[in-house]
mmCIF file of C-alpha atoms in Angstrom:
data_model
loop_
_atom_site.group_PDB
_atom_site.id
_atom_site.type_symbol
_atom_site.label_atom_id
_atom_site.label_comp_id
_atom_site.label_asym_id
_atom_site.label_seq_id
_atom_site.Cartn_x
_atom_site.Cartn_y
_atom_site.Cartn_z
ATOM 1 C CA UNK A 7 -161.856 38.156 -35.008
ATOM 2 C CA UNK A 8 -162.218 40.487 -32.172
ATOM 3 C CA UNK A 9 -161.557 44.004 -33.951
ATOM 4 C CA UNK A 10 -161.921 47.127 -31.838
ATOM 5 C CA UNK A 11 -163.337 49.434 -33.451
ATOM 6 C CA UNK A 12 -161.858 53.302 -33.188
ATOM 7 C CA UNK A 13 -163.427 56.803 -33.585
ATOM 8 C CA UNK A 14 -161.289 59.512 -34.267
ATOM 9 C CA UNK A 15 -162.646 62.594 -31.572
ATOM 10 C CA UNK A 16 -162.982 65.703 -33.778
ATOM 11 C CA UNK A 17 -163.002 69.346 -32.180
ATOM 12 C CA UNK A 18 -166.565 69.263 -32.301
ATOM 13 C CA UNK A 19 -166.915 66.077 -29.978
ATOM 14 C CA UNK A 20 -165.375 67.375 -27.263
ATOM 15 C CA UNK A 21 -166.935 71.034 -25.717
ATOM 16 C CA UNK A 22 -165.109 73.268 -23.581
ATOM 17 C CA UNK A 23 -167.025 72.542 -20.876
ATOM 18 C CA UNK A 24 -165.542 68.957 -20.542
ATOM 19 C CA UNK A 25 -162.164 70.383 -20.989
ATOM 20 C CA UNK A 26 -162.386 72.480 -18.430
ATOM 21 C CA UNK A 27 -163.887 69.807 -16.260
ATOM 22 C CA UNK A 28 -161.078 67.587 -17.301
ATOM 23 C CA UNK A 29 -158.514 70.105 -16.446
ATOM 24 C CA UNK A 30 -160.000 71.157 -13.263
ATOM 25 C CA UNK A 31 -160.027 67.474 -12.137
ATOM 26 C CA UNK A 32 -156.346 67.230 -12.985
ATOM 27 C CA UNK A 33 -155.270 70.619 -11.205
ATOM 28 C CA UNK A 34 -157.333 70.034 -7.761
ATOM 29 C CA UNK A 35 -157.380 65.539 -7.058
ATOM 30 C CA UNK A 36 -159.843 64.757 -4.932
ATOM 31 C CA UNK A 37 -158.620 64.380 -1.162
ATOM 32 C CA UNK A 38 -160.901 62.292 0.929
ATOM 33 C CA UNK A 39 -160.713 64.726 4.683
ATOM 34 C CA UNK A 40 -161.262 63.258 7.789
ATOM 35 C CA UNK A 41 -162.567 64.373 11.011
ATOM 36 C CA UNK A 42 -159.928 64.917 13.451
ATOM 37 C CA UNK A 43 -161.246 64.286 17.230
ATOM 38 C CA UNK A 44 -159.527 65.996 20.024
ATOM 39 C CA UNK A 45 -159.350 64.509 23.754
ATOM 40 C CA UNK A 46 -157.817 66.674 26.651
ATOM 41 C CA UNK A 47 -157.050 64.618 29.803
ATOM 42 C CA UNK A 48 -159.136 66.027 32.759
ATOM 43 C CA UNK A 49 -155.990 66.908 35.049
ATOM 44 C CA UNK A 50 -152.429 68.250 34.389
ATOM 45 C CA UNK A 51 -149.847 65.255 35.447
ATOM 46 C CA UNK A 52 -146.725 66.489 37.505
ATOM 47 C CA UNK A 53 -143.643 64.579 38.055
ATOM 48 C CA UNK A 54 -140.167 65.497 39.599
ATOM 49 C CA UNK A 55 -137.324 65.593 37.012
ATOM 50 C CA UNK A 56 -134.513 62.890 36.756
ATOM 51 C CA UNK A 57 -131.634 63.976 39.113
ATOM 52 C CA UNK A 58 -133.261 67.213 39.806
ATOM 53 C CA UNK A 59 -135.457 69.077 42.758
ATOM 54 C CA UNK A 60 -137.433 70.482 40.063
ATOM 55 C CA UNK A 61 -140.765 68.920 38.764
ATOM 56 C CA UNK A 62 -142.579 69.029 35.299
ATOM 57 C CA UNK A 63 -145.891 69.618 35.202
ATOM 58 C CA UNK A 64 -147.994 69.225 32.049
ATOM 59 C CA UNK A 65 -151.510 69.257 30.412
ATOM 60 C CA UNK A 66 -152.252 66.606 27.465
ATOM 61 C CA UNK A 67 -154.481 66.496 24.900
ATOM 62 C CA UNK A 68 -154.488 63.859 21.936
ATOM 63 C CA UNK A 69 -155.497 63.811 18.216
ATOM 64 C CA UNK A 70 -156.987 61.041 16.249
ATOM 65 C CA UNK A 71 -158.575 60.522 12.450
ATOM 66 C CA UNK A 72 -159.992 57.117 13.486
ATOM 67 C CA UNK A 73 -163.258 56.607 15.350
ATOM 68 C CA UNK A 74 -164.014 57.470 18.686
ATOM 69 C CA UNK A 75 -163.084 54.167 20.073
ATOM 70 C CA UNK A 76 -159.719 55.615 20.310
ATOM 71 C CA UNK A 77 -161.606 57.977 22.465
ATOM 72 C CA UNK A 78 -163.210 55.505 24.237
ATOM 73 C CA UNK A 79 -160.110 53.206 24.994
ATOM 74 C CA UNK A 80 -158.277 56.414 26.336
ATOM 75 C CA UNK A 81 -160.998 56.669 29.032
ATOM 76 C CA UNK A 82 -161.477 53.258 30.121
ATOM 77 C CA UNK A 83 -157.846 53.179 30.701
ATOM 78 C CA UNK A 84 -156.783 56.079 31.915
ATOM 79 C CA UNK A 85 -155.244 54.818 35.340
ATOM 80 C CA UNK A 86 -152.755 53.034 33.116
ATOM 81 C CA UNK A 87 -152.167 55.605 30.670
ATOM 82 C CA UNK A 88 -151.667 57.853 33.650
ATOM 83 C CA UNK A 89 -148.930 55.631 35.173
ATOM 84 C CA UNK A 90 -147.399 55.013 32.034
ATOM 85 C CA UNK A 91 -147.299 58.589 31.398
ATOM 86 C CA UNK A 92 -145.709 59.440 34.705
ATOM 87 C CA UNK A 93 -142.857 56.808 34.443
ATOM 88 C CA UNK A 94 -141.888 58.385 30.905
ATOM 89 C CA UNK A 95 -141.979 62.153 32.095
ATOM 90 C CA UNK A 96 -139.695 60.960 35.266
ATOM 91 C CA UNK A 97 -137.193 59.633 33.180
ATOM 92 C CA UNK A 98 -136.534 63.016 31.800
ATOM 93 C CA UNK A 99 -133.701 65.601 33.133
ATOM 94 C CA UNK A 100 -134.221 69.414 33.097
ATOM 95 C CA UNK A 101 -131.927 69.494 30.247
ATOM 96 C CA UNK A 102 -134.027 67.417 28.037
ATOM 97 C CA UNK A 103 -137.493 69.128 28.374
ATOM 98 C CA UNK A 104 -136.291 72.656 27.981
ATOM 99 C CA UNK A 105 -136.807 74.185 24.730
ATOM 100 C CA UNK A 106 -139.252 74.053 22.263
ATOM 101 C CA UNK A 107 -137.558 71.387 20.521
ATOM 102 C CA UNK A 108 -137.779 69.140 23.573
ATOM 103 C CA UNK A 109 -141.060 69.610 23.593
ATOM 104 C CA UNK A 110 -141.941 68.227 20.314
ATOM 105 C CA UNK A 111 -139.484 65.342 20.810
ATOM 106 C CA UNK A 112 -141.464 64.626 25.029
ATOM 107 C CA UNK A 113 -144.846 64.800 22.920
ATOM 108 C CA UNK A 114 -143.588 62.311 20.597
ATOM 109 C CA UNK A 115 -142.189 60.308 23.391
ATOM 110 C CA UNK A 116 -145.658 60.263 25.198
ATOM 111 C CA UNK A 117 -147.268 59.470 22.132
ATOM 112 C CA UNK A 118 -145.541 56.272 21.527
ATOM 113 C CA UNK A 119 -145.916 55.120 25.013
ATOM 114 C CA UNK A 120 -149.720 55.529 25.301
ATOM 115 C CA UNK A 121 -149.885 53.892 21.549
ATOM 116 C CA UNK A 122 -147.862 50.734 23.135
ATOM 117 C CA UNK A 123 -149.775 50.887 26.171
ATOM 118 C CA UNK A 124 -153.298 51.029 24.488
ATOM 119 C CA UNK A 125 -152.119 48.076 21.964
ATOM 120 C CA UNK A 126 -151.315 45.986 24.808
ATOM 121 C CA UNK A 127 -154.353 46.883 26.629
ATOM 122 C CA UNK A 128 -156.780 47.032 23.297
ATOM 123 C CA UNK A 129 -154.847 45.227 20.655
ATOM 124 C CA UNK A 130 -154.742 49.223 19.189
ATOM 125 C CA UNK A 131 -153.356 52.455 19.586
ATOM 126 C CA UNK A 132 -154.744 55.103 17.238
ATOM 127 C CA UNK A 133 -153.406 58.294 19.118
ATOM 128 C CA UNK A 134 -151.847 60.359 15.931
ATOM 129 C CA UNK A 135 -150.664 63.240 18.025
ATOM 130 C CA UNK A 136 -150.231 64.177 21.449
ATOM 131 C CA UNK A 137 -150.605 67.950 21.787
ATOM 132 C CA UNK A 138 -148.785 69.494 25.491
ATOM 133 C CA UNK A 139 -151.968 72.102 26.408
ATOM 134 C CA UNK A 140 -149.846 73.570 29.502
ATOM 135 C CA UNK A 141 -146.096 73.248 30.217
ATOM 136 C CA UNK A 142 -144.747 74.408 33.691
ATOM 137 C CA UNK A 143 -141.213 73.538 34.811
ATOM 138 C CA UNK A 144 -140.315 74.710 38.247
#
């Protein structure tokens, strides 16, 4: 016989502190916070725009919540990343880089480009967001 003994809790068995703690835990679930690390490319990158005499110059920063290995990989593979970024940028037309929405789309495209390059070289990308820290079209 495996009988489970149960006991009904009475009002006196539960303290006000217990109720408050349970309510607070339900209201504010525990959320683990990760440190966001940033890295900014040391120089701006400039390229001609597709089908245009104009050029685009951008400053690029990245953020990641992985470890510092991502930043170390970016620094180690800077020439390859720079070449891929310039190739990506030169495929854009003036119309495709004008305006706020275009900048967000370009940043996402650069994130994909850099993560693909790093994955090919290191087996892992890790760049979670690209930040365009300067943006000049002339």
